[in-house]
Each structure stands twice: as structure tokens, then as C-alpha cells.
CSV table of C-alpha atoms in Angstrom, one decimal:
chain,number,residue,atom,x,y,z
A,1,UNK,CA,64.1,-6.7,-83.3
A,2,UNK,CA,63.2,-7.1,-87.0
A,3,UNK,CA,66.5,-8.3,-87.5
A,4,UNK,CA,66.5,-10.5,-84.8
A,5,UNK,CA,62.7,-12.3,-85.9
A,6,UNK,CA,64.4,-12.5,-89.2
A,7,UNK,CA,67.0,-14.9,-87.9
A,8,UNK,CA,64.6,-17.0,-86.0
A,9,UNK,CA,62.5,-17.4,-88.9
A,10,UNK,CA,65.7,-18.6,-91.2
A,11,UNK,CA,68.3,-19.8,-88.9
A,12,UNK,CA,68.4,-23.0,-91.3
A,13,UNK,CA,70.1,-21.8,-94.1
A,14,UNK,CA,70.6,-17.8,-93.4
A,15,UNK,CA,74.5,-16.5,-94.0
A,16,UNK,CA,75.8,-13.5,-92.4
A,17,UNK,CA,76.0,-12.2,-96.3
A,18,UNK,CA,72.3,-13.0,-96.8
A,19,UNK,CA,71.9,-11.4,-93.9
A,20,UNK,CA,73.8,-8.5,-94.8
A,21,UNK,CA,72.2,-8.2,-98.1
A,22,UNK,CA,68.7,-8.3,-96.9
A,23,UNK,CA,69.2,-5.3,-94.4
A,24,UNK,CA,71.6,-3.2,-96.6
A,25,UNK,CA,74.8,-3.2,-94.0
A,26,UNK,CA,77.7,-4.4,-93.8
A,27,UNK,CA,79.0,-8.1,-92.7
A,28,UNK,CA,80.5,-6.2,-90.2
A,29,UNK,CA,78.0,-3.8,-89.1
A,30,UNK,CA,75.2,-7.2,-88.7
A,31,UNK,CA,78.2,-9.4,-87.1
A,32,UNK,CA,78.9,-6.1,-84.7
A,33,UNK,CA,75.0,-5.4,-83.9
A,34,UNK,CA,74.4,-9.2,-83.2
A,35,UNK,CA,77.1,-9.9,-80.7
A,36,UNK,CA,75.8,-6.2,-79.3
A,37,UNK,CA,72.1,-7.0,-78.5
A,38,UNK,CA,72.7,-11.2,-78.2
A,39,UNK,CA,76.1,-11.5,-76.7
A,40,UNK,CA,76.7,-13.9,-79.1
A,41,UNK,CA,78.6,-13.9,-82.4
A,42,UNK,CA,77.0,-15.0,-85.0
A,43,UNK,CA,77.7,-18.8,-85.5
A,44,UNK,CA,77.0,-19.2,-81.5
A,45,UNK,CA,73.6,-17.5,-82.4
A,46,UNK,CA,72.7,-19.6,-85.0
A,47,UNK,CA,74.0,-23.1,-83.7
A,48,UNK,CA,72.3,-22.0,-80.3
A,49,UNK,CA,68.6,-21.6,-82.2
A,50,UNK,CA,69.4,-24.6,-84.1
A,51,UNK,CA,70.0,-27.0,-81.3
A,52,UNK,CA,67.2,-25.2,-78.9
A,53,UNK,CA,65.2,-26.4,-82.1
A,54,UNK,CA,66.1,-30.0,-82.3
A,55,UNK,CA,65.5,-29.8,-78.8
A,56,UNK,CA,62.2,-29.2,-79.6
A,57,UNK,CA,61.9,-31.8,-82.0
A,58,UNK,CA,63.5,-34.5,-79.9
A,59,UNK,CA,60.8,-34.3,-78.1
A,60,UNK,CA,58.7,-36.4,-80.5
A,61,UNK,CA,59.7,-40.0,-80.3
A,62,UNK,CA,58.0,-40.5,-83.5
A,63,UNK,CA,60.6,-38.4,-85.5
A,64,UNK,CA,63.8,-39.8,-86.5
A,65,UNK,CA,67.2,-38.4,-85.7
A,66,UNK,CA,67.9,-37.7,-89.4
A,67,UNK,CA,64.9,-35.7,-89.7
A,68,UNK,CA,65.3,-33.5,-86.7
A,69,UNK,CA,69.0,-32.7,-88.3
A,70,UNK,CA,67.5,-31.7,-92.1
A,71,UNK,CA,64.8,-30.1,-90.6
A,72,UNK,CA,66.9,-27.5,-88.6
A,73,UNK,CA,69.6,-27.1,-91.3
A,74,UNK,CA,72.8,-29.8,-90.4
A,75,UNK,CA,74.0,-31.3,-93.5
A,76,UNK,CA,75.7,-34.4,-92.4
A,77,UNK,CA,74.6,-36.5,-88.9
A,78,UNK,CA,78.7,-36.3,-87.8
A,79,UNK,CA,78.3,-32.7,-87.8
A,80,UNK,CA,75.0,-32.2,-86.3
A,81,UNK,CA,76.2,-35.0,-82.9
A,82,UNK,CA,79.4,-33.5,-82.5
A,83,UNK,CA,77.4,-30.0,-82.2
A,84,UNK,CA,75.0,-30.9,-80.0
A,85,UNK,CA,76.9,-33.3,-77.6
A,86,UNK,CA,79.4,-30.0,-77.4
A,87,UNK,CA,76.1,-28.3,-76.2
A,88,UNK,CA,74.2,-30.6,-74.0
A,89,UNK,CA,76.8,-33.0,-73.3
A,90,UNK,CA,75.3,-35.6,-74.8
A,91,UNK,CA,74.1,-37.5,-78.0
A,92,UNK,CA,70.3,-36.2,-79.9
A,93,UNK,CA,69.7,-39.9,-78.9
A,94,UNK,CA,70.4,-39.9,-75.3
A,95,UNK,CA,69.0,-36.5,-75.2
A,96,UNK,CA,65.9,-38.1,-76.2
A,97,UNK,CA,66.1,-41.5,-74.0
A,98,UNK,CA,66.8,-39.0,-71.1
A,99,UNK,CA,63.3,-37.2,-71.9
A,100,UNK,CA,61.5,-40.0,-72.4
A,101,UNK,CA,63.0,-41.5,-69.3
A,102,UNK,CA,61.4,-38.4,-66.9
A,103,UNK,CA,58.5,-39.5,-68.3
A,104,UNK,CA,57.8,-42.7,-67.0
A,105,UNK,CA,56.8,-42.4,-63.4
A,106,UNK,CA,56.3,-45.0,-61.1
A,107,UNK,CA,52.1,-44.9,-60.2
């Protein structure tokens, strides 16, 4: 559990050899006791709390694309659209017209 708070907490910019280091085990052992208690290897876990994040942030129309991306640890914006439309199915910014879009109901 520990462990598992750990990566929520640093999902931006956490290795599995940070990772490692920080709980004295192996790569191996933290790659083998993530997809254990998870189901997920470790680069699904991480993309998965980083896009469940930018969901988050999407949220706020206020907050640009760009900054939702450095905020949850993508480096370039190709990267971070091709991840999430792989995801969702879509692009951050029809993710966010689509949100906005429930919104509005007729009175």
C-alpha cells in the first residue's frame, strides 16, 4: 500500500529504478509486485494515473492543453495526444469540448 501511495504521489517523474532504490528491491521484484496487486505493468500503471490526471485537469477550461501535459509529466504535446487518444479515443481537446458540451443543457 505504501508502495502503491508512493506512486500516486510521483507518477510524474518516478522510474521503476527510483522506485526500486527507494524501497530496497529489485527492478524485478517492484515490476513483479506491481503487475501482482494492479494487474498492470508498470508503464500501463503510470500512463493510466497520468491520463486519469489530465482528466482531471481537463476539466478546467481555464487551463491550457500544454499545461495539463507538463503538469502530469509528458514532455512533448505529440507524445502526450497520441497517449491519451490511444486511451480515450480521442484528442485532450475533444475530450474537453465533449465535457463542456454535457454541460450545457437546454432550460
Amino acid at each position: 500500500v505504501y508502495m502503491l501511495n508512493y506512486i500516486q504521489a510521483n507518477y510524474s517523474h518516478i522510474s521503476v529504478r527510483e522506485l526500486a532504490a527507494f524501497f530496497h528491491y529489485s527492478e524485478r521484484q517492484i515490476s513483479r509486485l506491481i503487475k501482482e496487486y494492479t494487474g498492470m505493468n508498470f508503464p500501463d500503471l503510470i500512463r493510466h494515473l497520468k491520463l486519469s490526471r489530465a482528466c482531471e485537469l481537463l476539466t478546467n477550461p481555464d487551463l491550457p492543453v500544454t499545461t495539463v501535459m507538463e503538469t502530469i509529466g509528458y514532455a512533448d504535446l505529440s507524445s502526450f495526444y497520441k497517449a491519451f487518444k490511444a486511451c480515450y479515443g480521442m484528442t485532450p481537446a475533444q475530450y474537453r469540448e465533449q465535457l463542456h458540451a454535457s454541460d450545457i443543457r437546454p432550460s
